[in-house]
CSV table of C-alpha atoms and ligand atoms in Angstrom, one decimal:
chain,number,residue,atom,x,y,z
K,1,UNK,CA,0.0,0.0,0.0
K,2,UNK,CA,1.4,3.4,-0.9
K,3,UNK,CA,2.3,5.9,1.8
K,4,UNK,CA,-0.1,8.8,1.9
K,5,UNK,CA,-0.3,10.4,5.4
K,6,UNK,CA,2.9,11.7,6.8
K,7,UNK,CA,3.6,13.3,10.2
K,8,UNK,CA,6.6,15.6,10.4
K,9,UNK,CA,8.2,16.8,13.6
K,10,UNK,CA,10.8,19.6,13.2
K,11,UNK,CA,9.1,21.5,10.3
K,12,UNK,CA,10.6,24.8,11.6
K,13,UNK,CA,14.2,23.8,11.8
K,14,UNK,CA,17.1,24.0,9.3
K,15,UNK,CA,16.1,21.1,7.1
K,16,UNK,CA,12.5,20.7,8.2
K,17,UNK,CA,11.1,23.4,5.8
K,18,UNK,CA,12.7,21.7,2.8
K,19,UNK,CA,11.3,18.3,3.8
K,20,UNK,CA,7.9,19.9,4.3
K,21,UNK,CA,8.1,21.6,0.9
K,22,UNK,CA,9.0,18.4,-0.9
K,23,UNK,CA,6.3,16.3,0.8
K,24,UNK,CA,3.6,18.9,0.0
K,25,UNK,CA,4.8,19.2,-3.6
K,26,UNK,CA,4.7,15.4,-4.0
K,27,UNK,CA,1.1,15.3,-2.8
K,28,UNK,CA,1.5,13.7,0.6
K,29,UNK,CA,-1.1,14.7,3.3
K,30,UNK,CA,1.2,16.2,5.9
K,31,UNK,CA,0.5,16.8,9.6
K,32,UNK,CA,3.1,19.0,11.3
K,33,UNK,CA,3.6,17.9,14.9
K,34,UNK,CA,4.5,20.8,17.2
K,35,UNK,CA,5.5,20.7,20.9
K,36,UNK,CA,3.2,22.7,23.1
K,37,UNK,CA,5.8,25.3,24.0
K,38,UNK,CA,6.8,26.0,20.4
K,39,UNK,CA,7.1,29.7,19.5
K,40,UNK,CA,7.8,29.0,15.9
K,41,UNK,CA,5.4,30.4,13.2
K,42,UNK,CA,2.8,28.0,11.9
K,43,UNK,CA,2.4,29.5,8.4
K,44,UNK,CA,2.7,26.2,6.6
K,45,UNK,CA,1.5,25.7,3.1
K,46,UNK,CA,-2.2,25.3,2.7
K,47,UNK,CA,-3.5,21.9,3.2
K,48,UNK,CA,-0.9,21.1,5.9
K,49,UNK,CA,-2.5,20.1,9.2
K,50,UNK,CA,-1.0,20.6,12.6
K,51,UNK,CA,-1.1,18.6,15.8
K,52,UNK,CA,0.2,19.6,19.2
K,53,UNK,CA,1.8,17.4,21.8
K,54,UNK,CA,3.0,18.1,25.4
K,55,UNK,CA,6.7,18.8,25.6
K,56,UNK,CA,7.2,15.5,27.5
K,57,UNK,CA,6.4,13.6,24.2
K,58,UNK,CA,4.8,10.8,26.2
K,59,UNK,CA,4.1,7.6,24.2
K,60,UNK,CA,0.5,7.6,25.3
K,61,UNK,CA,0.0,11.1,24.0
K,62,UNK,CA,1.6,10.4,20.7
K,63,UNK,CA,-0.2,7.2,19.8
K,64,UNK,CA,-3.6,8.8,19.1
K,65,UNK,CA,-1.8,11.5,17.0
K,66,UNK,CA,0.0,8.9,15.0
K,67,UNK,CA,-3.1,6.7,14.3
K,68,UNK,CA,-3.9,6.9,10.6
K,69,UNK,CA,-0.4,8.1,9.7
K,70,UNK,CA,1.6,6.0,7.3
K,71,UNK,CA,4.9,7.6,8.1
K,72,UNK,CA,6.7,9.7,10.7
K,73,UNK,CA,9.6,12.0,9.7
K,74,UNK,CA,11.7,13.6,12.3
K,75,UNK,CA,13.9,16.7,11.7
K,76,UNK,CA,14.8,17.8,15.2
K,77,UNK,CA,18.3,17.6,16.6
K,78,UNK,CA,20.1,14.3,16.2
K,79,UNK,CA,21.1,14.4,19.9
K,80,UNK,CA,17.4,14.2,21.0
K,81,UNK,CA,17.5,10.4,21.1
K,82,UNK,CA,15.1,9.8,24.0
K,83,UNK,CA,12.3,11.8,22.3
K,84,UNK,CA,12.9,9.9,19.0
K,85,UNK,CA,12.8,6.6,20.8
K,86,UNK,CA,9.4,7.5,22.3
K,87,UNK,CA,8.2,8.7,18.8
K,88,UNK,CA,9.3,5.4,17.4
K,89,UNK,CA,7.6,3.4,20.2
K,90,UNK,CA,4.4,5.3,19.6
K,91,UNK,CA,4.7,4.8,15.8
K,92,UNK,CA,4.9,1.1,16.3
K,93,UNK,CA,1.9,1.1,18.6
K,94,UNK,CA,-0.1,3.3,16.2
K,95,UNK,CA,0.6,1.1,13.2
K,96,UNK,CA,2.9,3.6,11.4
K,97,UNK,CA,4.8,1.8,8.6
K,98,UNK,CA,7.8,4.0,8.0
K,99,UNK,CA,10.0,6.1,10.4
K,100,UNK,CA,12.7,8.5,9.2
K,101,UNK,CA,14.8,9.7,12.1
K,102,UNK,CA,16.8,12.9,12.4
K,103,UNK,CA,19.9,11.5,10.7
K,104,UNK,CA,20.6,13.5,7.6
K,105,UNK,CA,24.3,13.1,8.4
K,106,UNK,CA,27.3,15.0,7.2
K,107,UNK,CA,29.0,11.6,7.7
K,108,UNK,CA,27.9,8.0,8.2
K,109,UNK,CA,27.3,7.9,11.9
K,110,UNK,CA,28.4,4.2,12.0
K,111,UNK,CA,32.0,5.3,11.3
K,112,UNK,CA,34.0,4.5,14.5
K,113,UNK,CA,36.3,7.4,13.7
K,114,UNK,CA,33.4,9.8,13.4
K,115,UNK,CA,32.0,8.5,16.7
K,116,UNK,CA,35.3,9.0,18.5
K,117,UNK,CA,35.5,12.6,17.3
K,118,UNK,CA,31.8,13.7,17.7
K,119,UNK,CA,29.4,12.3,20.2
K,120,UNK,CA,26.4,13.2,18.0
K,121,UNK,CA,27.3,10.3,15.7
K,122,UNK,CA,27.1,7.9,18.7
K,123,UNK,CA,23.6,9.1,19.4
K,124,UNK,CA,22.6,8.6,15.8
K,125,UNK,CA,24.0,5.1,15.8
K,126,UNK,CA,22.2,4.3,19.0
K,127,UNK,CA,18.9,5.4,17.5
K,128,UNK,CA,19.6,3.4,14.3
K,129,UNK,CA,20.1,0.3,16.4
K,130,UNK,CA,16.9,0.9,18.3
K,131,UNK,CA,14.9,1.3,15.1
K,132,UNK,CA,16.5,-1.9,13.7
K,133,UNK,CA,15.4,-3.8,16.8
K,134,UNK,CA,11.9,-2.4,16.6
K,135,UNK,CA,11.6,-3.3,12.9
K,136,UNK,CA,12.9,-6.9,13.5
K,137,UNK,CA,10.4,-7.3,16.4
K,138,UNK,CA,7.5,-5.9,14.4
K,139,UNK,CA,8.0,-8.4,11.5
K,140,UNK,CA,8.0,-5.8,8.8
K,141,UNK,CA,4.9,-3.9,9.9
K,142,UNK,CA,7.2,-1.1,11.1
K,143,UNK,CA,10.2,-0.1,8.9
K,144,UNK,CA,12.7,2.8,9.0
K,145,UNK,CA,15.0,4.6,6.5
K,146,UNK,CA,17.8,7.1,7.2
K,147,UNK,CA,19.1,9.7,4.9
K,148,UNK,CA,22.9,10.5,4.9
K,149,UNK,CA,23.5,13.5,2.6
K,150,UNK,CA,26.9,14.9,3.4
K,151,UNK,CA,27.2,18.5,4.5
K,152,UNK,CA,24.2,20.8,3.9
K,153,UNK,CA,25.6,22.9,1.1
K,154,UNK,CA,23.3,25.9,1.2
K,155,UNK,CA,22.8,26.3,4.9
K,156,UNK,CA,25.6,28.6,6.2
K,157,UNK,CA,28.8,28.9,4.2
K,158,UNK,CA,30.7,29.4,7.4
K,159,UNK,CA,29.8,25.7,8.1
K,160,UNK,CA,31.8,24.9,5.0
K,161,UNK,CA,34.6,27.2,6.1
K,162,UNK,CA,33.9,29.6,3.2
K,163,UNK,CA,33.3,33.3,3.9
K,164,UNK,CA,31.9,35.0,0.8
K,165,UNK,CA,31.8,38.5,2.3
K,166,UNK,CA,35.5,38.2,3.1
K,167,UNK,CA,36.4,36.3,-0.1
K,168,UNK,CA,38.3,33.7,1.9
K,169,UNK,CA,38.1,30.0,2.7
K,170,UNK,CA,39.9,27.1,4.5
K,171,UNK,CA,40.7,23.8,3.0
K,172,UNK,CA,41.6,20.8,5.2
K,173,UNK,CA,41.8,17.9,2.8
K,174,UNK,CA,41.2,18.2,-1.0
K,175,UNK,CA,39.4,14.9,-1.4
K,176,UNK,CA,36.1,14.5,-3.2
K,177,UNK,CA,33.1,14.4,-0.9
K,178,UNK,CA,29.3,14.5,-1.2
K,179,UNK,CA,27.3,17.6,-0.4
K,180,UNK,CA,23.5,18.2,-0.6
K,181,UNK,CA,21.4,21.2,-1.0
K,182,UNK,CA,18.5,21.4,1.5
K,183,UNK,CA,16.0,21.0,-1.4
K,184,UNK,CA,17.8,17.8,-2.4
K,185,UNK,CA,17.5,16.4,1.1
K,186,UNK,CA,13.8,17.2,1.0
K,187,UNK,CA,13.4,15.4,-2.3
K,188,UNK,CA,15.4,12.4,-1.1
K,189,UNK,CA,13.1,12.1,2.0
K,190,UNK,CA,10.0,12.3,-0.1
K,191,UNK,CA,11.3,9.8,-2.7
K,192,UNK,CA,11.9,7.3,0.2
K,193,UNK,CA,8.3,7.5,1.0
K,194,UNK,CA,7.2,7.2,-2.6
K,195,UNK,CA,9.3,4.1,-3.0
K,196,UNK,CA,8.8,2.2,0.3
K,197,UNK,CA,9.6,-1.2,-1.0
K,198,UNK,CA,13.1,-0.4,-2.1
K,199,UNK,CA,14.0,1.9,0.9
K,200,UNK,CA,12.9,-0.1,3.9
K,201,UNK,CA,15.3,-0.7,6.8
K,202,UNK,CA,18.4,0.9,5.2
K,203,UNK,CA,20.5,4.0,5.1
K,204,UNK,CA,20.2,5.9,1.8
K,205,UNK,CA,23.3,7.9,0.8
K,206,UNK,CA,22.5,10.9,-1.4
K,207,UNK,CA,24.1,14.0,-2.7
K,208,UNK,CA,23.7,17.1,-4.9
K,209,UNK,CA,27.3,16.7,-6.1
K,210,UNK,CA,30.6,15.0,-5.1
K,211,UNK,CA,33.4,17.6,-5.3
K,212,UNK,CA,36.6,18.6,-3.6
K,213,UNK,CA,36.9,21.6,-1.2
K,214,UNK,CA,39.0,23.4,-3.9
K,215,UNK,CA,36.1,22.8,-6.4
K,216,UNK,CA,33.8,24.5,-3.9
K,217,UNK,CA,36.0,27.4,-3.3
K,218,UNK,CA,36.5,27.9,-7.0
K,219,UNK,CA,32.7,27.8,-7.6
K,220,UNK,CA,32.3,30.5,-4.9
K,221,UNK,CA,35.0,32.5,-6.7
K,222,UNK,CA,33.2,32.2,-10.0
K,223,UNK,CA,29.9,33.1,-8.3
K,224,UNK,CA,31.5,36.1,-6.6
K,225,UNK,CA,33.6,37.1,-9.6
K,226,UNK,CA,36.6,37.2,-7.3
K,227,UNK,CA,39.5,35.1,-6.2
K,228,UNK,CA,39.2,33.7,-2.7
K,229,UNK,CA,42.2,33.6,-0.4
K,230,UNK,CA,42.7,30.0,0.7
K,231,UNK,CA,44.2,28.9,4.0
K,232,UNK,CA,45.4,25.3,3.5
K,233,UNK,CA,45.4,23.3,6.7
K,234,UNK,CA,46.9,19.9,7.5
K,235,UNK,CA,44.1,17.5,8.3
K,236,UNK,CA,45.9,15.4,10.9
K,237,UNK,CA,47.2,18.3,13.0
K,238,UNK,CA,43.9,20.1,12.6
K,239,UNK,CA,42.0,17.1,14.0
K,240,UNK,CA,44.4,16.9,17.0
K,241,UNK,CA,44.0,20.6,17.8
K,242,UNK,CA,40.2,20.4,17.5
K,243,UNK,CA,40.0,17.3,19.7
K,244,UNK,CA,42.0,19.1,22.4
K,245,UNK,CA,39.6,22.1,22.2
K,246,UNK,CA,36.6,19.8,22.2
K,247,UNK,CA,37.8,18.2,25.4
K,248,UNK,CA,38.0,21.7,26.9
K,249,UNK,CA,34.3,22.1,26.1
K,250,UNK,CA,34.7,24.2,23.0
K,251,UNK,CA,31.4,23.8,21.0
K,252,UNK,CA,32.9,25.3,17.8
K,253,UNK,CA,35.6,22.6,17.8
K,254,UNK,CA,32.8,20.0,17.5
K,255,UNK,CA,31.5,21.9,14.4
K,256,UNK,CA,35.0,22.0,13.0
K,257,UNK,CA,35.4,18.3,13.5
K,258,UNK,CA,32.1,17.6,11.7
K,259,UNK,CA,33.4,19.8,8.8
K,260,UNK,CA,36.7,17.8,8.7
K,261,UNK,CA,34.9,14.5,8.8
K,262,UNK,CA,32.6,15.4,6.0
K,263,UNK,CA,35.7,16.3,3.9
K,264,UNK,CA,37.7,13.2,4.7
K,265,UNK,CA,35.1,10.5,4.8
K,266,UNK,CA,32.1,11.9,2.9
K,267,UNK,CA,32.3,10.4,-0.5
K,268,UNK,CA,29.1,8.4,-1.1
K,269,UNK,CA,29.8,7.6,-4.7
K,270,UNK,CA,32.1,4.9,-3.5
K,271,UNK,CA,29.4,3.3,-1.3
K,272,UNK,CA,27.3,0.2,-2.1
K,273,UNK,CA,24.4,2.0,-0.6
K,274,UNK,CA,24.7,5.1,-2.8
K,275,UNK,CA,21.0,5.6,-3.5
K,276,UNK,CA,20.7,8.2,-6.2
K,277,UNK,CA,19.5,5.7,-8.8
K,278,UNK,CA,17.3,3.8,-6.3
K,279,UNK,CA,15.6,7.1,-5.5
K,280,UNK,CA,15.5,8.4,-9.1
K,281,UNK,CA,17.5,11.5,-8.1
K,282,UNK,CA,20.1,13.4,-10.2
K,283,UNK,CA,23.1,15.5,-9.3
K,284,UNK,CA,22.7,19.3,-9.2
K,285,UNK,CA,25.0,22.0,-10.5
K,286,UNK,CA,27.7,23.1,-8.1
K,287,UNK,CA,27.9,26.5,-9.8
K,288,UNK,CA,24.2,27.2,-9.5
K,289,UNK,CA,24.2,26.1,-5.9
K,290,UNK,CA,27.2,28.3,-5.1
K,291,UNK,CA,25.6,31.3,-6.9
K,292,UNK,CA,22.5,30.9,-4.7
K,293,UNK,CA,24.6,30.9,-1.5
K,294,UNK,CA,26.7,33.9,-2.6
K,295,UNK,CA,23.5,35.8,-3.4
K,296,UNK,CA,22.1,35.1,0.0
K,297,UNK,CA,25.3,35.6,2.1
K,298,UNK,CA,27.2,38.5,0.4
T,1,LIG,N1,24.4,17.3,7.1
T,1,LIG,C1,24.5,18.5,7.6
T,1,LIG,O1,25.3,19.3,7.2
T,1,LIG,C2,23.6,18.9,8.7
T,1,LIG,C3,23.6,20.2,9.2
T,1,LIG,C4,22.7,20.5,10.3
T,1,LIG,C5,21.8,19.5,10.8
T,1,LIG,N2,21.9,18.3,10.3
T,1,LIG,C6,21.0,17.2,10.8
T,1,LIG,O2,19.7,17.5,10.4
T,1,LIG,C7,18.7,17.0,11.4
T,1,LIG,C8,17.8,18.2,11.7
T,1,LIG,O3,18.6,19.2,12.3
T,1,LIG,P1,18.2,20.7,12.1
T,1,LIG,O4,19.5,21.5,12.4
T,1,LIG,O5,17.4,20.9,10.9
T,1,LIG,O6,17.3,20.8,13.4
T,1,LIG,P2,17.0,22.1,14.2
T,1,LIG,O7,17.0,23.3,13.3
T,1,LIG,O8,17.9,22.2,15.4
T,1,LIG,O9,15.6,21.7,14.7
T,1,LIG,C9,14.8,22.6,15.2
T,1,LIG,C10,13.4,21.9,15.2
T,1,LIG,O10,13.3,21.1,16.3
T,1,LIG,C11,12.2,21.6,17.1
T,1,LIG,N3,12.7,21.5,18.5
T,1,LIG,C12,13.6,22.3,19.1
T,1,LIG,N4,13.8,21.9,20.4
T,1,LIG,C13,13.0,20.9,20.6
T,1,LIG,C14,12.7,20.0,21.7
T,1,LIG,N5,13.3,20.2,22.9
T,1,LIG,N6,11.8,19.1,21.6
T,1,LIG,C15,11.2,18.9,20.4
T,1,LIG,N7,11.4,19.6,19.3
T,1,LIG,C16,12.3,20.6,19.4
T,1,LIG,C17,12.0,23.0,16.7
T,1,LIG,O11,10.6,23.3,16.8
T,1,LIG,P3,10.0,24.3,17.9
T,1,LIG,O12,11.1,25.2,18.4
T,1,LIG,O13,9.1,25.1,17.1
T,1,LIG,O14,9.4,23.4,18.8
T,1,LIG,C18,12.3,22.9,15.2
T,1,LIG,O15,11.2,22.5,14.5
T,1,LIG,C19,19.6,16.5,12.5
T,1,LIG,O16,19.7,15.1,12.4
T,1,LIG,C20,20.9,17.1,12.3
T,1,LIG,O17,22.0,16.4,12.8
T,1,LIG,C21,22.7,17.9,9.3
């Protein structure tokens, strides 16, 4: 049976609006789930329903909301594992058939190196194991899918260590890696739900393009009609420095480690689970994506 009714938690975050947009465009009936204390605007596209849940996200409160939903998609922070476990438990009890957790990783969270560097990836792996167990126990009534997309390309260029206003950038390792625009992440999520048979209980690796950091800086240069000053860093000593700062409680060091990991272990084209074909998705233009970012951030 096709998936029709989709409940989305996190519609007001970074990637949530792109997921909502794709689901609506693809004709799903979407219910946005909001926590009671939410101060976010609720000006969703017409036809989108809303449901409210107490901030405690109790399973017994969630089950009636999830009844009649075919899928639940979560785009809150990946560290919010306990909430997501309760959402998944409620989904099982309500007969929801597909659960997409807040993965959307810059890297594959099952990487031991990534887990050593950044605790977030341990949390995402813990949740993946939990969902796998639920799916095994439910004998295929309940299934899950995770999207791993590489760095969000058009979120904040500083996250990519490119500063369009200052025409400068940092490069830590000039290997090819996968990056996705937020729109592509939304499309991938929607395609998973359009193709439930071929996407069940697996991680789907997607991208907008697979390029080096130098390719990215040069694309920003073309989009800005200027040459960017590049600070070339050594990946091994950079990782050591950032790990020390991380241990001192520096949150920015965690972000820097995520940036490094995406650059050194983020090439999905080499993966067996590279899912562009499975999802009927195509690469996008790096130049067009860079132009859009420069327009927004210059
Ligand atoms: N690949 C990448 O480059 C990349 C970059 C960033 C994020 N991500 C991943 O994308 C996924 C979504 O992250 P995001 O940055 O889009 O999320 P986000 O912006 O941090 O999420 C905010 C959403 O979560 C809701 N929210 C906030 N606090 C909450 C709480 N205590 N309980 C329940 N809901 C809460 C907010 O709604 P209200 O405040 O209205 O309640 C809002 O809808 C995560 O898995 C993250 O790791 C990937």
